[in-house]
XYZ file of N, CA and C in Angstrom:
255
model
N -3.163 12.447 -13.931
C -2.243 11.770 -13.018
C -2.883 10.441 -12.055
N -2.254 9.450 -12.324
C -2.316 9.009 -11.291
C -1.738 7.769 -10.526
N -1.271 8.158 -8.826
C -0.140 7.176 -8.360
C -0.763 5.960 -7.385
N -0.486 5.367 -7.986
C -0.875 3.904 -6.566
C 0.330 4.459 -5.382
N 0.005 4.067 -4.664
C 1.124 3.877 -3.157
C 1.095 2.294 -2.557
N 2.124 1.553 -3.015
C 1.630 0.529 -2.430
C 3.382 0.447 -1.029
N 2.089 -0.368 -0.054
C 2.360 -0.923 1.662
C 2.722 -1.510 1.437
N 3.696 -1.332 2.943
C 3.650 -2.828 3.703
C 3.508 -2.296 4.777
N 2.790 -2.526 6.133
C 2.481 -2.078 6.937
C 1.710 -3.881 8.544
N 2.779 -3.428 9.721
C 2.624 -4.905 10.201
C 2.138 -4.476 10.741
N 2.154 -3.221 11.378
C 1.494 -1.918 12.939
C 0.145 -2.020 12.359
N -0.156 -1.525 10.796
C -0.740 0.011 10.534
C -0.723 1.559 10.596
N 0.916 1.070 10.910
C 1.677 3.215 11.088
C 2.031 3.037 9.455
N 2.341 2.442 8.575
C 3.126 2.410 7.704
C 1.836 2.634 6.545
N 0.454 2.304 6.896
C -0.516 1.661 6.333
C -1.217 3.073 6.524
N -1.152 4.031 7.724
C -1.536 5.104 7.914
C -0.380 6.224 7.271
N 0.053 6.267 7.047
C 0.814 7.294 6.190
C 0.964 6.559 4.367
N 0.630 6.100 4.389
C 0.614 5.119 2.930
C -1.451 6.035 2.536
N -2.017 6.057 3.317
C -3.411 6.675 3.619
C -3.173 7.952 3.452
N -2.886 8.785 4.295
C -2.355 10.704 3.608
C -1.721 11.219 2.926
N -1.035 9.872 2.249
C -0.474 10.044 1.116
C -1.341 10.258 -0.244
N -2.418 8.961 -0.205
C -3.574 9.007 -1.204
C -4.455 10.178 -1.433
N -4.136 10.303 0.173
C -5.421 11.550 0.452
C -5.039 13.432 -0.435
N -3.356 12.682 0.059
C -2.998 14.286 -0.402
C -2.649 14.265 -2.481
N -2.502 13.394 -2.511
C -2.430 13.802 -4.397
C -3.889 13.979 -4.363
N -4.914 13.132 -4.088
C -6.545 13.240 -4.835
C -6.979 14.461 -4.724
N -6.148 15.590 -3.050
C -6.522 16.811 -3.437
C -6.055 17.785 -4.493
N -4.771 17.237 -5.953
C -3.997 17.601 -6.008
C -5.411 17.776 -7.608
N -5.392 18.776 -8.829
C -5.581 18.902 -9.898
C -5.693 17.692 -10.958
N -6.456 16.987 -11.071
C -6.736 15.496 -12.281
C -5.879 14.898 -11.364
N -5.381 14.228 -10.337
C -5.063 13.495 -9.722
C -5.570 12.746 -9.029
N -5.008 11.520 -9.348
C -5.514 10.382 -7.816
C -4.363 8.940 -7.292
N -4.830 9.085 -6.704
C -3.943 8.196 -6.225
C -4.973 6.709 -4.964
N -4.169 6.007 -5.172
C -4.802 4.167 -4.538
C -3.796 3.625 -3.998
N -4.313 2.778 -3.149
C -3.866 2.405 -1.885
C -3.288 0.660 -1.984
N -2.054 -0.157 -2.039
C -1.868 -1.418 -2.979
C -0.626 -1.755 -1.515
N -1.481 -3.104 -0.575
C -1.138 -4.357 -0.293
C 0.232 -4.847 -1.040
N 1.495 -4.852 -0.164
C 2.180 -6.500 -0.711
C 1.732 -6.841 -0.586
N 1.798 -8.401 -1.273
C 1.358 -9.797 -0.676
C 2.180 -10.590 0.309
N 1.563 -10.821 1.868
C 2.358 -11.194 2.502
C 3.289 -12.775 2.878
N 4.320 -12.620 3.800
C 4.807 -13.544 3.535
C 4.580 -14.362 4.487
N 4.008 -13.964 5.778
C 3.758 -14.089 7.365
C 3.156 -15.318 6.463
N 2.729 -16.020 7.644
C 1.730 -17.085 8.219
C 0.411 -16.674 8.003
N -1.016 -16.247 7.670
C -1.714 -15.712 7.684
C -2.289 -15.648 9.242
N -2.186 -17.111 10.161
C -2.064 -16.854 11.708
C -1.573 -16.254 11.845
N 0.016 -15.564 12.202
C 0.482 -14.785 12.854
C 0.102 -13.165 12.686
N -0.268 -13.335 10.812
C -0.737 -12.034 10.886
C -2.820 -11.867 12.062
N -3.073 -12.543 11.918
C -4.175 -12.706 12.694
C -3.931 -11.761 14.025
N -3.751 -13.141 14.372
C -2.369 -13.343 16.002
C -2.262 -12.053 16.388
N -1.535 -11.145 15.223
C -0.700 -9.690 15.711
C -1.505 -8.516 15.747
N -2.548 -8.879 14.916
C -3.530 -8.031 14.654
C -2.961 -6.985 13.124
N -1.647 -7.124 12.694
C -1.296 -6.638 11.275
C -2.266 -7.252 10.606
N -3.306 -8.104 9.666
C -4.271 -8.329 9.162
C -5.124 -6.963 9.468
N -5.788 -6.806 10.436
C -6.916 -5.495 10.965
C -6.442 -4.193 10.422
N -5.014 -4.529 10.209
C -4.747 -2.992 10.514
C -4.665 -2.336 9.009
N -4.978 -2.943 8.319
C -5.211 -2.649 6.743
C -5.639 -3.575 5.438
N -7.111 -3.971 6.647
C -8.092 -4.935 5.904
C -8.781 -4.310 4.632
N -9.134 -4.460 3.395
C -9.726 -3.564 2.365
C -9.170 -2.832 0.800
N -7.519 -2.942 1.225
C -6.465 -2.729 0.951
C -6.784 -3.751 -0.387
N -6.808 -3.651 -1.788
C -5.902 -4.954 -2.788
C -4.779 -4.947 -2.820
N -4.606 -6.571 -2.987
C -3.263 -6.599 -3.240
C -2.054 -6.288 -4.631
N -1.234 -6.204 -4.452
C -0.565 -5.394 -4.960
C -0.227 -6.754 -5.853
N -1.077 -6.850 -7.221
C 0.313 -7.672 -8.486
C 0.681 -6.132 -9.338
N 2.003 -7.017 -10.288
C 3.075 -7.041 -10.467
C 2.009 -6.330 -11.957
N 1.146 -6.600 -12.972
C 0.050 -5.591 -13.805
C -0.641 -4.559 -13.391
N 0.051 -3.976 -11.891
C -1.168 -2.606 -12.098
C -0.352 -1.669 -12.388
N 0.672 -2.390 -12.379
C 1.952 -1.031 -12.918
C 1.498 -0.343 -14.120
N 0.843 -1.044 -14.946
C 0.701 -0.568 -16.146
C -0.714 0.473 -16.226
N -0.800 0.970 -15.029
C -2.673 2.128 -14.835
C -2.155 3.504 -14.091
N -1.184 3.370 -14.018
C -0.938 3.729 -13.327
C 0.703 5.265 -13.741
N 1.271 5.704 -13.290
C 1.639 7.141 -14.340
C 2.599 7.385 -13.175
N 2.606 6.906 -12.418
C 3.798 7.049 -11.208
C 3.761 6.036 -10.619
N 4.878 5.815 -9.175
C 5.203 4.704 -8.126
C 5.390 4.566 -7.248
N 5.166 4.854 -5.939
C 5.280 5.949 -4.860
C 5.454 5.099 -3.782
N 6.797 4.041 -3.531
C 6.155 3.197 -2.574
C 6.659 4.158 -1.109
N 5.440 2.921 -0.492
C 6.006 3.901 1.153
C 6.856 3.282 2.559
N 7.588 2.011 2.035
C 9.026 1.334 2.617
C 9.786 1.368 2.386
N 10.715 2.605 3.412
C 11.735 2.417 3.265
C 12.496 2.663 1.926
N 11.853 3.798 1.205
C 12.281 4.700 -0.339
C 11.777 3.021 -1.509
N 11.547 1.938 -0.432
C 12.274 0.505 -1.307
C 10.599 -0.235 -1.169
N 10.891 -1.121 -2.083
C 9.358 -2.443 -2.338
C 10.160 -3.547 -0.964
N 8.978 -3.808 -0.889
C 9.517 -4.849 0.368
C 10.126 -6.207 -0.815
N 10.174 -7.298 0.246
C 10.869 -8.396 -0.540
C 9.780 -9.387 -0.723
N 8.866 -8.792 -0.190
C 7.503 -9.851 -0.743
C 7.236 -9.564 -2.168
N 7.292 -8.008 -2.602
C 6.968 -7.611 -3.874
C 8.058 -7.601 -5.109
């Protein structure tokens, strides 16, 4: 089973939660977990100024096409997908 964790994190706290979920998924036999960040609606300059960009760098941007690759979907933002998705 493959699980994708889609997250939105301004401060980095939800990103850490998403990382923990992915790590837990990887510990289960024949299960994997991958992180995807949602596209951001806030201007890039604001993200850089607040440090939000650095808190999640390295995770690919979520695209709806990714859904076909995975058997489970686990949103990590209040159990719903953020508005930007």
